XYZ file of C-alpha atoms in Angstrom:
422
model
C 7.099 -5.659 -34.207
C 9.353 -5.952 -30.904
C 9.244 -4.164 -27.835
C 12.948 -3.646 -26.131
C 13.953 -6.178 -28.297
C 10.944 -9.223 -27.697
C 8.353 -9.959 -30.048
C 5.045 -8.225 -29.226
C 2.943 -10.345 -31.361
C 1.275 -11.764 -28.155
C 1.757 -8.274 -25.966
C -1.273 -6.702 -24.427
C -1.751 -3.334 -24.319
C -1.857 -1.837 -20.523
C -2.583 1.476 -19.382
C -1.779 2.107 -15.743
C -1.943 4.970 -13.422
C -0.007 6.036 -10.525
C 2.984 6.292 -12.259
C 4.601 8.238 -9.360
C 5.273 5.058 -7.014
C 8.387 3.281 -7.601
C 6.209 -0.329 -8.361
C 4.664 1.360 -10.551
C 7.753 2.106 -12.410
C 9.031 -2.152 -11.534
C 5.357 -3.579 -13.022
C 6.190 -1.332 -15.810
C 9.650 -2.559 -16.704
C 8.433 -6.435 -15.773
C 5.543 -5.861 -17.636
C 7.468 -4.270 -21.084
C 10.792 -6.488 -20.958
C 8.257 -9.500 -21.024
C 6.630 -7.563 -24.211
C 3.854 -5.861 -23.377
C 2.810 -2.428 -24.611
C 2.756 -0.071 -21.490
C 1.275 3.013 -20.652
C 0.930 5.759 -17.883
C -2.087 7.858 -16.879
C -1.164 10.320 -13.976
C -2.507 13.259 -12.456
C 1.344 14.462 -10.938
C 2.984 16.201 -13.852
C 6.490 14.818 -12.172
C 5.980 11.168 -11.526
C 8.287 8.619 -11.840
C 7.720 6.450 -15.247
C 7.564 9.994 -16.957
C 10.611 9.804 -19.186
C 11.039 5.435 -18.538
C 11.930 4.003 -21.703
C 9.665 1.172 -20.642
C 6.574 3.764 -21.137
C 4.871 3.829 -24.738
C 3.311 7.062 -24.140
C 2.121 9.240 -20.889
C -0.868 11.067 -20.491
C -1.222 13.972 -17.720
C -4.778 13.043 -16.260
C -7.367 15.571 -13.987
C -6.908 15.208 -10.455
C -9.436 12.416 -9.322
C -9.739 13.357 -5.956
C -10.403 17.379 -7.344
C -12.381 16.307 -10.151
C -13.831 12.432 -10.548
C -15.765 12.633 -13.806
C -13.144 14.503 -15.418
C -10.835 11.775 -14.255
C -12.909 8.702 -15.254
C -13.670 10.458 -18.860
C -9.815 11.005 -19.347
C -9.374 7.434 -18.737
C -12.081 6.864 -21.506
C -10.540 8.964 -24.009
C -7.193 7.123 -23.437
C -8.480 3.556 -23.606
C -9.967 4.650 -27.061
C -7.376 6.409 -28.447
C -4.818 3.753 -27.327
C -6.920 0.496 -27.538
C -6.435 -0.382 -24.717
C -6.975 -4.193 -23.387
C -6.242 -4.056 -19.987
C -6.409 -1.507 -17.156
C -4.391 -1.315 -13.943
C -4.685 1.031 -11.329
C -2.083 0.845 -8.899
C -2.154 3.469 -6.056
C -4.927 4.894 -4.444
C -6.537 6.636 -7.780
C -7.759 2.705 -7.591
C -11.048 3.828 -5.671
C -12.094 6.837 -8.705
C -11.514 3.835 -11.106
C -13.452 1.653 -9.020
C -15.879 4.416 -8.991
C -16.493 4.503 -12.472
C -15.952 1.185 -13.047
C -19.302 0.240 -15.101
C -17.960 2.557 -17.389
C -14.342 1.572 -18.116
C -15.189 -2.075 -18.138
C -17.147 -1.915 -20.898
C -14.049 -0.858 -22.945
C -11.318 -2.996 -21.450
C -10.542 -5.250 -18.784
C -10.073 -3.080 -15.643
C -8.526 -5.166 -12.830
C -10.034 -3.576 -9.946
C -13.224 -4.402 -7.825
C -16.301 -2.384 -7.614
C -16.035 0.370 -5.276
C -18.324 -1.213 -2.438
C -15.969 -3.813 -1.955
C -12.656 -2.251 -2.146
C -14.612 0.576 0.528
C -14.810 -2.342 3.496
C -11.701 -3.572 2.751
C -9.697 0.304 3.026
C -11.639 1.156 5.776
C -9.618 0.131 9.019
C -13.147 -0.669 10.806
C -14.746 -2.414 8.491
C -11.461 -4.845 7.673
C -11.425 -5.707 11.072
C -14.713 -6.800 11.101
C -14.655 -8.995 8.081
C -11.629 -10.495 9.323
C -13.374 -11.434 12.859
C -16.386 -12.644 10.945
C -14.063 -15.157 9.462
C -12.930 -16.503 12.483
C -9.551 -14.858 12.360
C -8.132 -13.429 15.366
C -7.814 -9.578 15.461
C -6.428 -6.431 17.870
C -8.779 -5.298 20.413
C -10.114 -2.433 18.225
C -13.137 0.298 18.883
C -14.708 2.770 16.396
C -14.485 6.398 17.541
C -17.204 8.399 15.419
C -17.016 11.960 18.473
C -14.709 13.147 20.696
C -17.182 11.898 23.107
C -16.707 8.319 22.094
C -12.995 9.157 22.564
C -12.959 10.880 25.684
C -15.438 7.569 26.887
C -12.971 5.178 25.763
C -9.980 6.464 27.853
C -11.600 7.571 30.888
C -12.714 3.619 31.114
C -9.327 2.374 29.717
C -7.991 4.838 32.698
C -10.167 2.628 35.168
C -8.561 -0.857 33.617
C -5.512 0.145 34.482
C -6.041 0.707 38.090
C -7.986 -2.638 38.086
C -5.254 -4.152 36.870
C -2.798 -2.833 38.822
C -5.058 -3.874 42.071
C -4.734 -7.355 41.241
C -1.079 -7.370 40.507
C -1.357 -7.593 36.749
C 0.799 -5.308 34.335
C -1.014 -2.020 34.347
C 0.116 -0.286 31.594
C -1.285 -0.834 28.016
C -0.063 0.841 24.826
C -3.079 1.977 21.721
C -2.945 2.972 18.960
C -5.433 5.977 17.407
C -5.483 6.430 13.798
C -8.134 7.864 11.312
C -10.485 4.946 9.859
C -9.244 5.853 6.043
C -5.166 6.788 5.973
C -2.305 5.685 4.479
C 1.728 5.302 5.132
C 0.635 4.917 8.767
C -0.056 9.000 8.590
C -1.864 10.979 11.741
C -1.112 7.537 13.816
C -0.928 8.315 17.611
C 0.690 5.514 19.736
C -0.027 6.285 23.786
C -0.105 4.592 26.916
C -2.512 4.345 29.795
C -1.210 3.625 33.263
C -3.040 4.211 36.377
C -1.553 8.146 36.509
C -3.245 8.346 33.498
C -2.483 8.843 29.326
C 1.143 9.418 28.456
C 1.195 11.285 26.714
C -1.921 13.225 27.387
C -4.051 13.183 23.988
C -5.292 16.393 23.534
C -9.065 15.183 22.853
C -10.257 18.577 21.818
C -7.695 18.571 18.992
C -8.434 15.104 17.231
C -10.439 15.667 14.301
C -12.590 12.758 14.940
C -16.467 12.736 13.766
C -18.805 10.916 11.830
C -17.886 11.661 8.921
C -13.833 11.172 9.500
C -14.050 8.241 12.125
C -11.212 6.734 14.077
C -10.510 3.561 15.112
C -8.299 2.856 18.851
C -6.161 -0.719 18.564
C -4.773 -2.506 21.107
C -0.654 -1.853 20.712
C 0.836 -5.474 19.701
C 4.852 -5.926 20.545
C 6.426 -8.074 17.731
C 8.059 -8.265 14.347
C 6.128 -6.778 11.307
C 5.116 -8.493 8.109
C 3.823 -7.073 5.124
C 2.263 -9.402 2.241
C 1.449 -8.845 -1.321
C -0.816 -10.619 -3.823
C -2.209 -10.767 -7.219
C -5.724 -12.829 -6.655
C -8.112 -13.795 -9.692
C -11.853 -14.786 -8.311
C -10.024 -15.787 -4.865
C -6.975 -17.521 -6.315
C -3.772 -16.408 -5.750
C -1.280 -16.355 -9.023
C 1.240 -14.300 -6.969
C 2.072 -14.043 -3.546
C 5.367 -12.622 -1.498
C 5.558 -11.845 2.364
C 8.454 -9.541 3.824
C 9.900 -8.276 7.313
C 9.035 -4.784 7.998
C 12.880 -3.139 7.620
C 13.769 0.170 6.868
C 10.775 2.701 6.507
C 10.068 6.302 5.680
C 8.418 7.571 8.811
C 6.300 4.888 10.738
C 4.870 2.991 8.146
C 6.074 2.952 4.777
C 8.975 0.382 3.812
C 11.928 1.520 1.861
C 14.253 -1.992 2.427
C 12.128 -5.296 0.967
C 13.387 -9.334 1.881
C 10.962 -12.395 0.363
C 10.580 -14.416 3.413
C 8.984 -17.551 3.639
C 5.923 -17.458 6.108
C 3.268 -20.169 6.051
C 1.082 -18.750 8.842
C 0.642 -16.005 6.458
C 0.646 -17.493 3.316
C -2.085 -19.646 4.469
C -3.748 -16.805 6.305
C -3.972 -14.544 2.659
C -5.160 -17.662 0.932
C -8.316 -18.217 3.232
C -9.257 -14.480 3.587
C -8.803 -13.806 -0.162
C -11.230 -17.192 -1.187
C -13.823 -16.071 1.413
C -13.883 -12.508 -0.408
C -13.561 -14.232 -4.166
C -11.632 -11.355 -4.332
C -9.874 -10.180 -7.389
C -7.197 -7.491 -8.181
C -3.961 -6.772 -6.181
C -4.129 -6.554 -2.561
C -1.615 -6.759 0.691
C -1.788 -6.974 4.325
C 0.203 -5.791 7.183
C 0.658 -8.147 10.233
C 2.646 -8.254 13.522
C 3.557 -11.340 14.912
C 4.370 -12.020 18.826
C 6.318 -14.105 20.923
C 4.134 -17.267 20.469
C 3.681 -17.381 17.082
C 0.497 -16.143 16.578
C -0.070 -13.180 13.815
C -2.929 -10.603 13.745
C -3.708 -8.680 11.025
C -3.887 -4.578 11.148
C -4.792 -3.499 7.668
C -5.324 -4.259 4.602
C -4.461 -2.494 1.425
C -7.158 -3.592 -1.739
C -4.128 -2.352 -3.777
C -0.637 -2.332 -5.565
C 2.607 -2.095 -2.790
C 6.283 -2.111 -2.861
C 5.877 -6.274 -2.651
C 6.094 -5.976 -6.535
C 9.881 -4.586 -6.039
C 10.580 -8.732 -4.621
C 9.917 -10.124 -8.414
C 12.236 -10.001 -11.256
C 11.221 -9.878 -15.256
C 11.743 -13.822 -15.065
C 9.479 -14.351 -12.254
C 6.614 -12.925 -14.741
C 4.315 -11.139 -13.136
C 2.637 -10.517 -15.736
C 1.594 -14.764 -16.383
C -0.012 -13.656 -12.751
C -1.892 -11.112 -14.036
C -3.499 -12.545 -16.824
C -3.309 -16.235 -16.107
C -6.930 -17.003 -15.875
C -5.720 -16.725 -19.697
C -3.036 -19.007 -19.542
C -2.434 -21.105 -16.947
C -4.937 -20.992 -13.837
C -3.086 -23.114 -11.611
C 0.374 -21.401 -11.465
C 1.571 -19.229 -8.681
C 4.329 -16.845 -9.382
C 6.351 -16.082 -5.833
C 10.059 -14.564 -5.715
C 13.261 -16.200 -5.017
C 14.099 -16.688 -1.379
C 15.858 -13.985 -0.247
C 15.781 -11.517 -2.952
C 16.517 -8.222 -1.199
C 15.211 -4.141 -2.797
C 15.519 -1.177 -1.879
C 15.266 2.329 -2.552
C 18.857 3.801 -1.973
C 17.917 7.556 -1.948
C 15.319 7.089 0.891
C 17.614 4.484 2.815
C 20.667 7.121 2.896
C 18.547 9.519 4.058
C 15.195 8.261 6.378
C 17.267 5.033 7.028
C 20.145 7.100 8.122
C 18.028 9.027 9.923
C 16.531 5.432 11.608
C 20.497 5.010 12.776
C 20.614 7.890 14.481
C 18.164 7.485 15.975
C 18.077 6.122 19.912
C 19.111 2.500 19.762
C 19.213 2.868 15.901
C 23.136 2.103 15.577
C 22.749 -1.482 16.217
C 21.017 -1.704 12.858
C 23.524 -0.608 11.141
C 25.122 -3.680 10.235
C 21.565 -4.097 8.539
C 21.504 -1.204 6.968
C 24.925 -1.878 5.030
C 23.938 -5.296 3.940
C 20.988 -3.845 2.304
C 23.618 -1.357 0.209
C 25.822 -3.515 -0.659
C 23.644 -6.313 -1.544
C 20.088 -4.851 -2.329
C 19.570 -3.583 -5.826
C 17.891 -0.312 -6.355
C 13.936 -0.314 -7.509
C 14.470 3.078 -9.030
C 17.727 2.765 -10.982
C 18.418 0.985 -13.927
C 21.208 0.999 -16.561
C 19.263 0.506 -19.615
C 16.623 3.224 -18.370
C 18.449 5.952 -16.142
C 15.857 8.936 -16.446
C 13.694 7.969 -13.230
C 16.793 7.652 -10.925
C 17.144 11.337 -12.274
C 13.003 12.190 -12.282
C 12.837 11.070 -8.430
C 14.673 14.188 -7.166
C 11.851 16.236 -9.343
C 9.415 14.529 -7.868
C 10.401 14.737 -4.207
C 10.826 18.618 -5.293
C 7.536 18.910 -6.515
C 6.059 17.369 -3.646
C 7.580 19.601 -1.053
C 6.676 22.413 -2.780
C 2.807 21.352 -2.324
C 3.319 20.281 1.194
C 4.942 23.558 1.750
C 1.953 25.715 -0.042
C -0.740 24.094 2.181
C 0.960 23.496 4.750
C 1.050 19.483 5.429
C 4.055 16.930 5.188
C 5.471 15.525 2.167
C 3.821 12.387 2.425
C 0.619 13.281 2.534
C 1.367 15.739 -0.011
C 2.451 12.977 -2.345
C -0.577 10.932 -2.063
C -3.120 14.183 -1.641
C -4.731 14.419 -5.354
C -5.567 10.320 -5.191
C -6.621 9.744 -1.571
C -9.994 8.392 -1.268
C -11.299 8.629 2.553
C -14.998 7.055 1.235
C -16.690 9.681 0.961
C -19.012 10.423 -1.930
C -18.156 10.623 -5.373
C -19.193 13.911 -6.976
């Protein structure tokens, strides 16, 4: 039997979820052309790999975030039904896997950690402190569990800065407030604290912080932006690319990708990811300064858009089950191999242009057209370019319903903000 035209003899079968991110959709394609049998479990009704030839069949999943059980027991049912050999959860529906992990892994190989683990490593607190513990350096970073602690923390960072300006030292310092569990840099408030004061004023009153929805406050850092991406079996990496922070929807999430070479961080991922013995996909973001050196900021225990950097001959999917084959091999893309995803650079990179100061990117922003190839689009499997504009439909129809953006919209039925699982 073949799969788009390669013997499947040797194919596993693979169900994965989140078929609503665009690498999701790429790991799919890699993952069939190289002939696997693929397919989707999703809670979205109008997700991406819906219609991809490179999906055997899709299954329309309970919302884990809504309904857990349901979730992990429609997972179940699929796995049987399908025999299924390996699981991979690939957005943030990770952590409901995770959750009923003891469950799923005794029917297939689910490539996730248990939920404990993956819990320190999204939480923006408890990262840091791992990574300290290490002996890495970090952002000066505080946990805000009240409005109290906040209020605390910038009436004394309001005293620094006359200190500092007393002694003739630059006075003003930029932070950065964000909740403890988000995503695509979401609810992120960047101010500054001078010697007048907070500009702008935070509105303390307003900031939903408590102990159950913490905070954290991090230093500001001025540099260039890195973002990393891994595949790690029992803290070895079998696939590894690093790339410049570009184009991006919003603050945080990328829409232009470039494999770089960076050592600092190569060799920074391989240390953190042996002292976890981590295994399962995972990424980093990092910001670099003037002298070289490179903190960390978060970390992401998860599939990202670094998957959109590898080709089908690159095979991820050796990566991803080469503890089978051959333990020693790391897969990493081509030097310069350039992605994107056109229909969010012609309209939030556009946007990014015209912005202030944004124009002198634009000789950036054309290189990526004319020389990036779309993640999304393909010849031999046109329905997602097509499904995308459904999706972005569907997803501002929720955000307008309730009321919230159409990121977090996108991303609301799978978040996981550790909390209990009920």
């Amino acid at each position: 039997m073949t799969i788009n035209g390669q013997q499947a003899s040797s194919g596993k079968r693979v169900l994965l979820t989140g078929g609503r991110a665009p690498a999701t959709l790429d790991l799919a394609r890699q993952l069939a052309a190289n002939g696997h049998w693929i397919f989707m479990a999703e809670s979205c009704p109008e997700h991406l790999c819906r219609q991809s030839r490179a999906i055997q069949r899709c299954y329309l999943v309970p919302e884990p975030a809504a309904n857990p059980k349901a979730y992990v027991g429609a997972l179940r049912q699929i796995i049987n039904e399908e025999r299924i050999e390996w699981l991979l959860p690939m957005c943030e529906e990770l952590f409901y896997v995770a959750g009923g992990l003891s469950e799923l892994s005794s029917l297939c190989r689910v490539f996730v950690e248990p939920l404990d683990r993956l819990r320190r490593l999204h939480s923006k607190w408890e990262f840091m402190q791992r990574v300290q513990k290490i002996g890495f350096s970090i952002p000066k970073t505080q946990l805000l569990t009240s409005q109290q602690d906040c209020h605390t923390f910038m009436e004394y960072e309001a005293e620094q800065a006359s200190l500092r300006q007393a002694t003739g030292e630059a006075a003003a310092v930029k932070w950065v407030f964000k909740p403890v569990f988000s995503r695509f840099s979401s609810k992120v408030i960047i101010a500054e604290v001078t010697p007048d004061g907070w500009q702008p004023r935070l509105r303390i009153n307003t900031l939903p912080i408590s102990a159950d929805m913490p905070w954290v406050v991090q230093q500001y850092i001025e540099g260039t932006a890195y973002c990393s991406y891994s595949i790690v079996h029992q803290g070895q990496m079998t696939a590894h690319a690093v790339y410049p922070v570009g184009f991006t929807a919003g603050i945080g999430a990328c829409i232009s990708f470039e494999a770089i070479s960076h050592p600092w961080i190569d060799r920074w991922v391989e240390r953190f990811v042996q002292e976890e013995g981590f295994t399962g996909q995972i990424a980093f973001d990092f910001i670099e300064v003037g002298d070289g050196t490179v903190y960390p900021l978060e970390c992401n225990p998860r599939a990202t858009s670094g998957i959109h950097l590898f080709r089908v001959e690159d095979r991820l999917d050796e990566a991803l089950f080469m503890q089978e084959v051959y333990p020693q091999k790391r897969v990493t893309p081509r030097p310069e191999q350039r992605a994107m995803i056109t229909v969010a650079m012609a309209s939030y990179g556009l946007a990014g242009l015209l912005s202030s100061g944004g124009w002198r990117r634009f000789p950036d922003w054309i290189r990526f057209l004319v020389s990036a190839r779309d993640v999304v689009f393909r010849p031999s499997d046109p329905q997602p370019f097509w499904q995308q504009f459904r999706l972005v439909y569907w997803n501002g129809r929720r955000g307008a319903k309730q009321r919230i953006p159409i990121m977090e919209a996108s991303t609301q039925d799978i978040e996981w903000n550790g909390g209990e699982m009920v």
